[in-house]
PDB file of N, CA and C and ligand atoms in Angstrom:
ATOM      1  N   UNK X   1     -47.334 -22.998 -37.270  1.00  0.00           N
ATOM      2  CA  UNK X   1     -46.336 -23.286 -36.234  1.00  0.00           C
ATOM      3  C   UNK X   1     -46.842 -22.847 -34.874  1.00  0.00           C
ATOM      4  N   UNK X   2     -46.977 -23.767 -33.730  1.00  0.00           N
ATOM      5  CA  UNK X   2     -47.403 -23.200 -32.674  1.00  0.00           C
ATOM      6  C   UNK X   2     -45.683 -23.239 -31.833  1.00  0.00           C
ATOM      7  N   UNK X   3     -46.803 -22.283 -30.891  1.00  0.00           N
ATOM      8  CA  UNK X   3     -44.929 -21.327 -30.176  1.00  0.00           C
ATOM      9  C   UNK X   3     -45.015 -22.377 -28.827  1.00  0.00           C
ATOM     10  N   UNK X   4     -43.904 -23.011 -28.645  1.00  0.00           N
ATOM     11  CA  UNK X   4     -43.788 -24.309 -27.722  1.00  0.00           C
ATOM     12  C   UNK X   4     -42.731 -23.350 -27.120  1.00  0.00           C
ATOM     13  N   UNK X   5     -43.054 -23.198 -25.943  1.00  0.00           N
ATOM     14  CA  UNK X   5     -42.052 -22.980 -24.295  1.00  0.00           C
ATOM     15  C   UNK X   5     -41.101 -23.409 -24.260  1.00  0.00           C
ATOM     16  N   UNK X   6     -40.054 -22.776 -24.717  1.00  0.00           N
ATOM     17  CA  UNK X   6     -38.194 -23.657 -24.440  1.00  0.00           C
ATOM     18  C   UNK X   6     -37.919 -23.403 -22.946  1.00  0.00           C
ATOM     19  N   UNK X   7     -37.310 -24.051 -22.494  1.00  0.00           N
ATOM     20  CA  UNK X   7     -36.323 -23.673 -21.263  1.00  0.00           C
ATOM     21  C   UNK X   7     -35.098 -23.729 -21.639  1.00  0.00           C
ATOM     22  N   UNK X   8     -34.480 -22.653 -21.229  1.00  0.00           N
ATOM     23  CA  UNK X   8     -32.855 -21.728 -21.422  1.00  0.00           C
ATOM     24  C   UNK X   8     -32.282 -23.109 -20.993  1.00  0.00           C
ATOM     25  N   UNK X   9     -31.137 -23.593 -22.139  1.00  0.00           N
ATOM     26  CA  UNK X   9     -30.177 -24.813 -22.315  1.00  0.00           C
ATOM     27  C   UNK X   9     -28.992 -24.108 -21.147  1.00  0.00           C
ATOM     28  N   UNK X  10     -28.615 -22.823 -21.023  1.00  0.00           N
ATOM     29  CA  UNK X  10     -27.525 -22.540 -20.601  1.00  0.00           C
ATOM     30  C   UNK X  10     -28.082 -21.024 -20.077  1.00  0.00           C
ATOM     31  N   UNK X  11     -27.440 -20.941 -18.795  1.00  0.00           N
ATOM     32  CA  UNK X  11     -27.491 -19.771 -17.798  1.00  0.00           C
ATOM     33  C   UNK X  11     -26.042 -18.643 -18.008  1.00  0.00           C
ATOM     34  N   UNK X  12     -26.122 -17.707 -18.216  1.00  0.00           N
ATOM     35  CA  UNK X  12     -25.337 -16.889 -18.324  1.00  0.00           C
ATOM     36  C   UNK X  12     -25.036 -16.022 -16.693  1.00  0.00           C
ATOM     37  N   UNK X  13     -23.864 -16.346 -16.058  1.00  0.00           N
ATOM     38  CA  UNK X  13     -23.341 -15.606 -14.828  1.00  0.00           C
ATOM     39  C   UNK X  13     -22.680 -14.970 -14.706  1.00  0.00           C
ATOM     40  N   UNK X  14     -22.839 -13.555 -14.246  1.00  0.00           N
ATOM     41  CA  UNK X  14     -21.400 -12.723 -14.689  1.00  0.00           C
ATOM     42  C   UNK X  14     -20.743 -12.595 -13.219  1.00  0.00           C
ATOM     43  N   UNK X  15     -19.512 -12.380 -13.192  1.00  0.00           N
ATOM     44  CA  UNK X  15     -18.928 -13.304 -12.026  1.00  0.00           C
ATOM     45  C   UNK X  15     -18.181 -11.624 -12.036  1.00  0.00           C
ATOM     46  N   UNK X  16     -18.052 -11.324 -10.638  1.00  0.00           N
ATOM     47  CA  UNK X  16     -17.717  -9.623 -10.539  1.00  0.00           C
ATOM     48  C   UNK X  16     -16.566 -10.123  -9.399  1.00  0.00           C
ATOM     49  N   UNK X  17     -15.087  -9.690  -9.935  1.00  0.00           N
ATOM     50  CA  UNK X  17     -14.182  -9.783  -9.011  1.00  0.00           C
ATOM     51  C   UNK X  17     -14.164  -8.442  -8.261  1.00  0.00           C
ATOM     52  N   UNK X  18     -14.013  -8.611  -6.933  1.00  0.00           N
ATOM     53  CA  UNK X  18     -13.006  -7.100  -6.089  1.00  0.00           C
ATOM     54  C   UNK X  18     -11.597  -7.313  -6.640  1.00  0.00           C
ATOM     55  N   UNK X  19     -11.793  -6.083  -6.741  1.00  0.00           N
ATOM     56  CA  UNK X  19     -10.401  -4.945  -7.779  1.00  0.00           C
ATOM     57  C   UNK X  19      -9.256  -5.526  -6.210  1.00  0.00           C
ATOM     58  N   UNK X  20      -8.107  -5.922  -7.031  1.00  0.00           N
ATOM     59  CA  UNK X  20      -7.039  -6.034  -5.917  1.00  0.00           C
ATOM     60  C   UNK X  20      -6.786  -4.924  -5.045  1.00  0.00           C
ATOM     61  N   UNK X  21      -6.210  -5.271  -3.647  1.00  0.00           N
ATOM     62  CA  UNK X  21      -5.894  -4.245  -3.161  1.00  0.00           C
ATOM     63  C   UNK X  21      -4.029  -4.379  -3.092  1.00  0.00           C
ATOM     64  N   UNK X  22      -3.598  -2.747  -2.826  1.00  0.00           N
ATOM     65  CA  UNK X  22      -2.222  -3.050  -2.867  1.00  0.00           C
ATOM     66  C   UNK X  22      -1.546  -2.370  -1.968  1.00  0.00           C
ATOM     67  N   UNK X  23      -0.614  -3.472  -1.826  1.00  0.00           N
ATOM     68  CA  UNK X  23       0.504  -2.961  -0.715  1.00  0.00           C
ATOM     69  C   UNK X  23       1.085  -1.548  -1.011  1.00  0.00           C
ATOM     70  N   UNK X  24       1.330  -1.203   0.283  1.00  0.00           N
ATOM     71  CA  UNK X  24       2.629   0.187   0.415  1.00  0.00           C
ATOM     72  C   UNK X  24       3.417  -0.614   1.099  1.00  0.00           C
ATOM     73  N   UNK X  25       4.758  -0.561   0.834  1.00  0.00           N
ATOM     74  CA  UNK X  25       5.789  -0.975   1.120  1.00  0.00           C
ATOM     75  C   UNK X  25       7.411   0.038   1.611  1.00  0.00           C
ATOM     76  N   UNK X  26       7.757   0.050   2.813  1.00  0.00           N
ATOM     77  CA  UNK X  26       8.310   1.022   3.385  1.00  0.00           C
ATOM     78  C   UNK X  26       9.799   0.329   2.904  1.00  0.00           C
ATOM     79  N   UNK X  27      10.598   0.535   2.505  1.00  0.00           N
ATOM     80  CA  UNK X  27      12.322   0.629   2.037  1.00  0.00           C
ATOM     81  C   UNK X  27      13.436   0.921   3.160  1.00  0.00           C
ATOM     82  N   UNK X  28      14.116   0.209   3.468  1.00  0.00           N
ATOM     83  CA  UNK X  28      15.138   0.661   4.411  1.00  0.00           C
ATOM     84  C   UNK X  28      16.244   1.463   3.488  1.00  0.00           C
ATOM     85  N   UNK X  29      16.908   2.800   4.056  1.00  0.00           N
ATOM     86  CA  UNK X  29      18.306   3.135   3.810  1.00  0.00           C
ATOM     87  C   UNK X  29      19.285   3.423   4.729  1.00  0.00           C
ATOM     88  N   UNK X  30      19.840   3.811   4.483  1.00  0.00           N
ATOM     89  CA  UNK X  30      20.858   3.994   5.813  1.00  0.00           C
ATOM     90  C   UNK X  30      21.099   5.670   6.066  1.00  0.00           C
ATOM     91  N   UNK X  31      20.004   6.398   5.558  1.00  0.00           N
ATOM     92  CA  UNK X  31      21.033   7.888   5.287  1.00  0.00           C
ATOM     93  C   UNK X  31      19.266   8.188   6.163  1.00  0.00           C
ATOM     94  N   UNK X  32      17.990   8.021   5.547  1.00  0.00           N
ATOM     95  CA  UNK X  32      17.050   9.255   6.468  1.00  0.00           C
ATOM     96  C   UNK X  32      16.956   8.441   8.052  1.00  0.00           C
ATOM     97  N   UNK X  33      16.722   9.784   8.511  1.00  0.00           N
ATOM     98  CA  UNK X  33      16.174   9.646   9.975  1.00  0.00           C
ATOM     99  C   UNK X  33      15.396   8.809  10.646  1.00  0.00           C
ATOM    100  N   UNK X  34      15.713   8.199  11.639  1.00  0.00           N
ATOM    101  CA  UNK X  34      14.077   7.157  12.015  1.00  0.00           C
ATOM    102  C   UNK X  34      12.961   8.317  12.514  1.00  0.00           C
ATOM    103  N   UNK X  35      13.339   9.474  13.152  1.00  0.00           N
ATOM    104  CA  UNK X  35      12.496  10.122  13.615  1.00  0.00           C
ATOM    105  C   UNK X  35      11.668  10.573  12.061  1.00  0.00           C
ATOM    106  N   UNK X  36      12.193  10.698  11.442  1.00  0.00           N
ATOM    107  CA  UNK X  36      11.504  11.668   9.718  1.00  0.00           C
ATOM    108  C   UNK X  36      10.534  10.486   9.503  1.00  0.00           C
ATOM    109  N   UNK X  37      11.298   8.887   9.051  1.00  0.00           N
ATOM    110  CA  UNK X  37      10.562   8.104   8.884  1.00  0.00           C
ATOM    111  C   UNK X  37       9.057   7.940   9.934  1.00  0.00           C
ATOM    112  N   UNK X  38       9.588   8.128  10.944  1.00  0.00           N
ATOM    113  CA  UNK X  38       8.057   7.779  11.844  1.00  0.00           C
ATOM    114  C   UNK X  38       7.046   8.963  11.835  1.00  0.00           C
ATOM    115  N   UNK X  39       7.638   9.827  11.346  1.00  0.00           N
ATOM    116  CA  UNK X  39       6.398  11.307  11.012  1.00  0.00           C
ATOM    117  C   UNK X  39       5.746  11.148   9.819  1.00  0.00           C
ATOM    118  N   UNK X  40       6.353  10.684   8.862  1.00  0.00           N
ATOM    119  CA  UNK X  40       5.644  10.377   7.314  1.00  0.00           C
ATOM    120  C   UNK X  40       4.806   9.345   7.938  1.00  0.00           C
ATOM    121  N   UNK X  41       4.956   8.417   8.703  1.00  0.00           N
ATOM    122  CA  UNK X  41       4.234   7.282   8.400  1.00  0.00           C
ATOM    123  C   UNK X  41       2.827   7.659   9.393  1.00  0.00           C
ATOM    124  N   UNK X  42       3.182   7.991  10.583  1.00  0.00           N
ATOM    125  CA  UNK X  42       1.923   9.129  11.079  1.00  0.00           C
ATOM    126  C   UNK X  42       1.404   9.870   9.825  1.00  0.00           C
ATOM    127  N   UNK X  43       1.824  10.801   9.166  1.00  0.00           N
ATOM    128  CA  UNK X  43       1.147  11.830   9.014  1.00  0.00           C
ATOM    129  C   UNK X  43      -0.020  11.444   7.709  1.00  0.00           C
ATOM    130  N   UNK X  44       1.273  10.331   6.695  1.00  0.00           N
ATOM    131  CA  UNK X  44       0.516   9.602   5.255  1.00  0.00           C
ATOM    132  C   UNK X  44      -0.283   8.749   5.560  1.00  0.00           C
ATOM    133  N   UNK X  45       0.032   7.909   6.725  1.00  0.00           N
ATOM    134  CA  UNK X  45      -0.854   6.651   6.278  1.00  0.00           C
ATOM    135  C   UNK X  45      -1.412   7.141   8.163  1.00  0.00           C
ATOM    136  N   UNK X  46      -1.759   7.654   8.926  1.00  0.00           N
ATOM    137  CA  UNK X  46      -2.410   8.043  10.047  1.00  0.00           C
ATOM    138  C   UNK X  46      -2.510   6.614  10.853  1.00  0.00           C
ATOM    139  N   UNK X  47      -0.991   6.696  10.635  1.00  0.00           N
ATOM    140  CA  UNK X  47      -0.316   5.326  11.805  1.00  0.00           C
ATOM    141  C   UNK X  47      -0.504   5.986  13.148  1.00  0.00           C
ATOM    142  N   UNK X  48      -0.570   5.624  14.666  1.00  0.00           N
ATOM    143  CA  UNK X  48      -0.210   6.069  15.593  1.00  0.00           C
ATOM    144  C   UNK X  48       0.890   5.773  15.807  1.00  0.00           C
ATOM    145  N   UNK X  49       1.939   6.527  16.621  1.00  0.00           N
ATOM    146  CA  UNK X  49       2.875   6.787  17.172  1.00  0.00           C
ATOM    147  C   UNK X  49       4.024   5.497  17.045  1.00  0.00           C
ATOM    148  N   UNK X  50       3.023   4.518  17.822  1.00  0.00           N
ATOM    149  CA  UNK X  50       3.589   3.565  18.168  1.00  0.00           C
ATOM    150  C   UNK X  50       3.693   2.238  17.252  1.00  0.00           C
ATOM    151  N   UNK X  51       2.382   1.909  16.499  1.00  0.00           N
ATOM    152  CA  UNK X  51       2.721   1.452  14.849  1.00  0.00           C
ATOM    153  C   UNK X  51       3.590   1.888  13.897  1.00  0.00           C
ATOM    154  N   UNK X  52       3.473   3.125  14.224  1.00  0.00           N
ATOM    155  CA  UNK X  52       4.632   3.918  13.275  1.00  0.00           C
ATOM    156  C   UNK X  52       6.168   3.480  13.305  1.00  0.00           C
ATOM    157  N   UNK X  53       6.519   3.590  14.691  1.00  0.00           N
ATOM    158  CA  UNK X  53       7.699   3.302  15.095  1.00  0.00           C
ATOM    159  C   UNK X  53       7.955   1.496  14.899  1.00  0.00           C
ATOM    160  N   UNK X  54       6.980   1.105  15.045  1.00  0.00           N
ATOM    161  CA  UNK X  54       7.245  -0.505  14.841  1.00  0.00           C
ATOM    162  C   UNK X  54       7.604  -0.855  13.437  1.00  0.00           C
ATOM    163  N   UNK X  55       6.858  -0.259  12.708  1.00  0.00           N
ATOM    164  CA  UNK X  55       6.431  -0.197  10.819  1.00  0.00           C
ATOM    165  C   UNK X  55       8.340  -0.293  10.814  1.00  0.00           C
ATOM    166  N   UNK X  56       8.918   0.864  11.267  1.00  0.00           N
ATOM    167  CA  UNK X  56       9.969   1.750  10.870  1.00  0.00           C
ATOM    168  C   UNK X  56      10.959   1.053  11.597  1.00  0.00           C
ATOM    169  N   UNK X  57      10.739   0.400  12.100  1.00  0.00           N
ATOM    170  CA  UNK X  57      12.282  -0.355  13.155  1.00  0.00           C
ATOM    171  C   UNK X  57      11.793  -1.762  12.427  1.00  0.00           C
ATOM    172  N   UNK X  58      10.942  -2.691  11.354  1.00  0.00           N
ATOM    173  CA  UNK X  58      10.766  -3.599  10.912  1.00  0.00           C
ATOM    174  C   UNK X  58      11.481  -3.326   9.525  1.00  0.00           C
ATOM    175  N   UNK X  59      11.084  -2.428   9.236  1.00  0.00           N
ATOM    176  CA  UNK X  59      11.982  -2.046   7.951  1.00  0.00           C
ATOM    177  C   UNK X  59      13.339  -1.729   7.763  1.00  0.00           C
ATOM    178  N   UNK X  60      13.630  -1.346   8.662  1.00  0.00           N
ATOM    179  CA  UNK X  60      15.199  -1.017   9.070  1.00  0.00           C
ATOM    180  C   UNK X  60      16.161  -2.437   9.434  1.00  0.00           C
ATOM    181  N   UNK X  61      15.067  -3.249  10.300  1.00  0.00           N
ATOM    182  CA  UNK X  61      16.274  -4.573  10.593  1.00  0.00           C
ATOM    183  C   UNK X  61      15.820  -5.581   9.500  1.00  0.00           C
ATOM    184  N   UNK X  62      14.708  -5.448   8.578  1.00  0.00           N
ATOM    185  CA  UNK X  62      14.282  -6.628   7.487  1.00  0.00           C
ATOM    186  C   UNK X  62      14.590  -6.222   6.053  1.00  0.00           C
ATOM    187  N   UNK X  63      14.988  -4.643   5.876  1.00  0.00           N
ATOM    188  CA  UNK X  63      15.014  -4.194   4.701  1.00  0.00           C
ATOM    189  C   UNK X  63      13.783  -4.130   4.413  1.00  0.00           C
ATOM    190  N   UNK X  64      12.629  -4.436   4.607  1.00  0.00           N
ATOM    191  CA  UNK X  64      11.308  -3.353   4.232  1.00  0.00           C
ATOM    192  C   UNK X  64      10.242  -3.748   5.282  1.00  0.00           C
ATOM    193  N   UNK X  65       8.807  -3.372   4.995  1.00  0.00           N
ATOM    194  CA  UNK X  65       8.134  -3.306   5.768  1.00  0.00           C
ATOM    195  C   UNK X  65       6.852  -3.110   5.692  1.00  0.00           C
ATOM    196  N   UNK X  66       5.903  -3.923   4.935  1.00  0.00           N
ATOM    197  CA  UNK X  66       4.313  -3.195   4.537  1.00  0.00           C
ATOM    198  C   UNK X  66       3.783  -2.469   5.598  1.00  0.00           C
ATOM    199  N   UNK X  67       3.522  -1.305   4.506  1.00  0.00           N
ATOM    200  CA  UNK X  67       2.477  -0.086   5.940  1.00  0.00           C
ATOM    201  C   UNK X  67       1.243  -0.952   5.592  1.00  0.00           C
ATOM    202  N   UNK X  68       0.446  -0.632   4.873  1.00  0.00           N
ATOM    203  CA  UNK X  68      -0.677  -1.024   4.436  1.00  0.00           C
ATOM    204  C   UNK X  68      -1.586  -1.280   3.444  1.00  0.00           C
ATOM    205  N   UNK X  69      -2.359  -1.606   3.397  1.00  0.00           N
ATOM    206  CA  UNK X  69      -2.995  -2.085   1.466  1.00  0.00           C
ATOM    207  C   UNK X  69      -4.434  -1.383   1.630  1.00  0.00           C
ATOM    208  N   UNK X  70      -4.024  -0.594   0.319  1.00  0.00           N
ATOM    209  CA  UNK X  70      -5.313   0.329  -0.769  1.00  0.00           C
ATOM    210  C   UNK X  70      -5.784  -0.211  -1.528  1.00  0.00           C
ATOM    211  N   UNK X  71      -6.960   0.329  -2.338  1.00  0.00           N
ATOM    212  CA  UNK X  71      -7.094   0.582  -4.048  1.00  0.00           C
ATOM    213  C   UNK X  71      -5.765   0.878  -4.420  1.00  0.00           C
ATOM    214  N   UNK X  72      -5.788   0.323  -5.838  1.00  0.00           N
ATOM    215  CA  UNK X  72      -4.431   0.884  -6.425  1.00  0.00           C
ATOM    216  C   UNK X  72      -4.343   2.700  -6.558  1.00  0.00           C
ATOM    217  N   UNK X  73      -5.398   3.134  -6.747  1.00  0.00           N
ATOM    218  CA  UNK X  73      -4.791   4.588  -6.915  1.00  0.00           C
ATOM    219  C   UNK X  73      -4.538   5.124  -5.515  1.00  0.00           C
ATOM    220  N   UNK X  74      -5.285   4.704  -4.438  1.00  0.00           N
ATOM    221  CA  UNK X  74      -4.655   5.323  -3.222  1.00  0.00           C
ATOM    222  C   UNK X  74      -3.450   5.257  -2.383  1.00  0.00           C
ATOM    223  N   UNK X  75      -3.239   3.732  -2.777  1.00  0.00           N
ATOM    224  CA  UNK X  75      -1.900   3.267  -2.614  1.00  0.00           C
ATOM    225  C   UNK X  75      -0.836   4.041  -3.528  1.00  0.00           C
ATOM    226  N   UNK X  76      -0.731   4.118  -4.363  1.00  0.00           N
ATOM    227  CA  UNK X  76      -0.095   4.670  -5.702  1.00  0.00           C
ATOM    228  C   UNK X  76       0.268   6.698  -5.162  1.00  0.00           C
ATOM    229  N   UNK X  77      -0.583   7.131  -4.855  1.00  0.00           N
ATOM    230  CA  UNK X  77      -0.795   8.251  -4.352  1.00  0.00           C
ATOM    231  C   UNK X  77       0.122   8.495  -3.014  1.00  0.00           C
ATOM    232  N   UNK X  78      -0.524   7.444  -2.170  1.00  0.00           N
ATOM    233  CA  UNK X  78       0.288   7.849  -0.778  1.00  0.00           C
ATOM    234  C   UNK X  78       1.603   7.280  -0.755  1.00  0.00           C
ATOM    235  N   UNK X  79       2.107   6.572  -1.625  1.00  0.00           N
ATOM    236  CA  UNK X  79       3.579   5.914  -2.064  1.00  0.00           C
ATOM    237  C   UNK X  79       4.606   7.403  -2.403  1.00  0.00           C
ATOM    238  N   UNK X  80       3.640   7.681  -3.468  1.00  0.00           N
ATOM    239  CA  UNK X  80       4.346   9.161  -4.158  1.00  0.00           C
ATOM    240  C   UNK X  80       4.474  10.113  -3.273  1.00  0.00           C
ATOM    241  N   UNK X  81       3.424  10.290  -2.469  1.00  0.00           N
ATOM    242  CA  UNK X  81       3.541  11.400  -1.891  1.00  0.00           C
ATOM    243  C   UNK X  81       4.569  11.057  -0.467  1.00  0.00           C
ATOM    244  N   UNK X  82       4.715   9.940  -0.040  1.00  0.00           N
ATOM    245  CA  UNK X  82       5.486   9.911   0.899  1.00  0.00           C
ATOM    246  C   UNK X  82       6.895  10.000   0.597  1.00  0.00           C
ATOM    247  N   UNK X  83       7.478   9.638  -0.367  1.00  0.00           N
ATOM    248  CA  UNK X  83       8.580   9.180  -1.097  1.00  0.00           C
ATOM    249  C   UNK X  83       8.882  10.720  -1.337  1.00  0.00           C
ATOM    250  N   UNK X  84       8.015  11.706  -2.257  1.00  0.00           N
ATOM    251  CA  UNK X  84       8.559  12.990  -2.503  1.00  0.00           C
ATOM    252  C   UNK X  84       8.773  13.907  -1.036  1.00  0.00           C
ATOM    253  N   UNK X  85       8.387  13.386   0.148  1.00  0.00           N
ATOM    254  CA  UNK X  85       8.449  14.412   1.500  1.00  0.00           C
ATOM    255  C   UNK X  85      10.115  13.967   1.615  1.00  0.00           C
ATOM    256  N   UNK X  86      10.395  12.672   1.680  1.00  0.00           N
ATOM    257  CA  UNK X  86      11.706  12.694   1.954  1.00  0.00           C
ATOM    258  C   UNK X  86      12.615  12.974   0.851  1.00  0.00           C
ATOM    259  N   UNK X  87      12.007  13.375  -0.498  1.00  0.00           N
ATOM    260  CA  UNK X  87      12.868  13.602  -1.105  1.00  0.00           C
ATOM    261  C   UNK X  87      13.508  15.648  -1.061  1.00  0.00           C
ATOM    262  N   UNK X  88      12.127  16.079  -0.715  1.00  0.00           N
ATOM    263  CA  UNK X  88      12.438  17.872  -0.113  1.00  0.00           C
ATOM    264  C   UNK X  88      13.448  17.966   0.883  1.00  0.00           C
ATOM    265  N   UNK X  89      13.218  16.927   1.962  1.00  0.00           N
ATOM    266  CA  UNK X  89      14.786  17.042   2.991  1.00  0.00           C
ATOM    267  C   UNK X  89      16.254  15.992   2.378  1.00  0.00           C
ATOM    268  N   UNK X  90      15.985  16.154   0.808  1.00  0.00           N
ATOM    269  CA  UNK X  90      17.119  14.977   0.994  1.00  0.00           C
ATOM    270  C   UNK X  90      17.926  13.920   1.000  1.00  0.00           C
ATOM    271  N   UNK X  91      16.589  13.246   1.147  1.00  0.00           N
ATOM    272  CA  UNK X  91      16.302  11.738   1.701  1.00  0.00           C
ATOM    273  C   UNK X  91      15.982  10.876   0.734  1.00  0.00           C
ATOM    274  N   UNK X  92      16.753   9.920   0.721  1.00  0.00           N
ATOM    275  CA  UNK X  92      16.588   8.871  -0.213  1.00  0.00           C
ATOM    276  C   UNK X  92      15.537   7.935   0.002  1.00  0.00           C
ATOM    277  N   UNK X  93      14.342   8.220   0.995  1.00  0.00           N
ATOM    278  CA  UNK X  93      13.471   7.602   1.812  1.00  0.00           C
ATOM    279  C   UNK X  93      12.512   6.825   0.517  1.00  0.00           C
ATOM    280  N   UNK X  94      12.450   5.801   0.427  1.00  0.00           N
ATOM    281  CA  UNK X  94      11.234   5.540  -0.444  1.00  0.00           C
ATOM    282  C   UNK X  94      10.176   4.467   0.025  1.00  0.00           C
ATOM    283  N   UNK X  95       8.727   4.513  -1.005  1.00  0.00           N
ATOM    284  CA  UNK X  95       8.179   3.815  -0.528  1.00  0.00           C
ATOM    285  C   UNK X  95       7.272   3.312  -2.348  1.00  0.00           C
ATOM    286  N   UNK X  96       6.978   2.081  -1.932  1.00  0.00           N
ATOM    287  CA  UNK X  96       6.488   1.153  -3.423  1.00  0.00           C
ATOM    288  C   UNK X  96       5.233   0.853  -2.873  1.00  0.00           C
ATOM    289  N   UNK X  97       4.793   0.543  -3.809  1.00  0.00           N
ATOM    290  CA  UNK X  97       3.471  -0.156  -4.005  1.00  0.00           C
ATOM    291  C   UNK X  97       3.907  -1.440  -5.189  1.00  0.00           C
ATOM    292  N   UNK X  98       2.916  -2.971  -4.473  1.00  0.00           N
ATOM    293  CA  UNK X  98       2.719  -4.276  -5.191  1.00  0.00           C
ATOM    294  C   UNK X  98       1.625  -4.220  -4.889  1.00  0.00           C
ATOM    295  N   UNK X  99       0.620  -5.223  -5.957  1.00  0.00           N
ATOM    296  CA  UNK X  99      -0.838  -6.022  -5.607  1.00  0.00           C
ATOM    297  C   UNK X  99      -0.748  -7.059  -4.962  1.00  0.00           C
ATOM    298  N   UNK X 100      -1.326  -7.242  -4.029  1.00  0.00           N
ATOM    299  CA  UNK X 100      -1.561  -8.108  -2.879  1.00  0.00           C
ATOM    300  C   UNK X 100      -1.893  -9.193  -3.837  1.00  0.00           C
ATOM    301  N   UNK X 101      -1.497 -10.943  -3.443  1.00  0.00           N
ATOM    302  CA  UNK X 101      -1.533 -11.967  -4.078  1.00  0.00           C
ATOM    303  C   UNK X 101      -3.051 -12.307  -4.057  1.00  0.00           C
TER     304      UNK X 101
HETATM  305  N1  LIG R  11      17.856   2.905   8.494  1.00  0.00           N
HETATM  306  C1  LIG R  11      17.531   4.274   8.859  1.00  0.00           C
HETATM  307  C2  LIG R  11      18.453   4.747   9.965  1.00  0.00           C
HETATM  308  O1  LIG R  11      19.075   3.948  10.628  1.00  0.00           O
HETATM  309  C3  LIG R  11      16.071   4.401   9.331  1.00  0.00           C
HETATM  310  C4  LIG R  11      15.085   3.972   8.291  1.00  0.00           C
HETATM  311  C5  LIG R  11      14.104   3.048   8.610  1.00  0.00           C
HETATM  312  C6  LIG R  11      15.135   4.491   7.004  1.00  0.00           C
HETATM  313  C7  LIG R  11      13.171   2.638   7.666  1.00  0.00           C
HETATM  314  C8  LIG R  11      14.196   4.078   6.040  1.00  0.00           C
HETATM  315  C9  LIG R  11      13.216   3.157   6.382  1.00  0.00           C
HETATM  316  N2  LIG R  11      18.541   6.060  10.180  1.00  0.00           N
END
């Protein structure tokens, strides 16, 4: 038997998606502060002043308001952790995370 040279019938491609990124999503209520709200959103997601306040007066007249999109665990993280600051004063303040479409 002599060894005759095939050429590959079929190419194998491995096709590598980016990992979704996901929303934080700011919640309107009627009970926390706009001033509290615009300090979390400075302090968690290192909004300036004035994004902050926009974020927070969009959420208030639309019922919510995307801050911004992570990895899921960072998103996931700064959701929790913002959500538990208003929950030490009180505050029914929350914030979610979805995967971006
Ligand atoms: N609606 C709240 C108020 O009038 C402010 C607020 C904005 C709360 C955005 C939560 C999210 N005090």
């Amino acid at each position: 038997m002599s060894d005759t040279p095939t050429t590959p019938k079929t190419r194998t491609r491995t096709k590598v998606e980016r990992p979704r990124l996901h929303k934080v999503i700011l919640v309107n209520d009627d009970y926390t502060p706009r001033d509290f709200v615009t300090r979390i959103l400075k302090a968690e997601f290192r909004m300036s002043a004035e994004q902050a306040r926009k974020v927070m007066i969009t959420a208030h007249r639309k019922g919510s308001c995307v801050v911004s999109v992570y990895p899921r665990d960072v998103a996931e993280t700064k959701a929790t952790r913002a959500t538990d600051q208003g929950r030490r004063e009180g505050y029914p303040l929350l914030f979610t995370t979805e995967p971006e479409e």
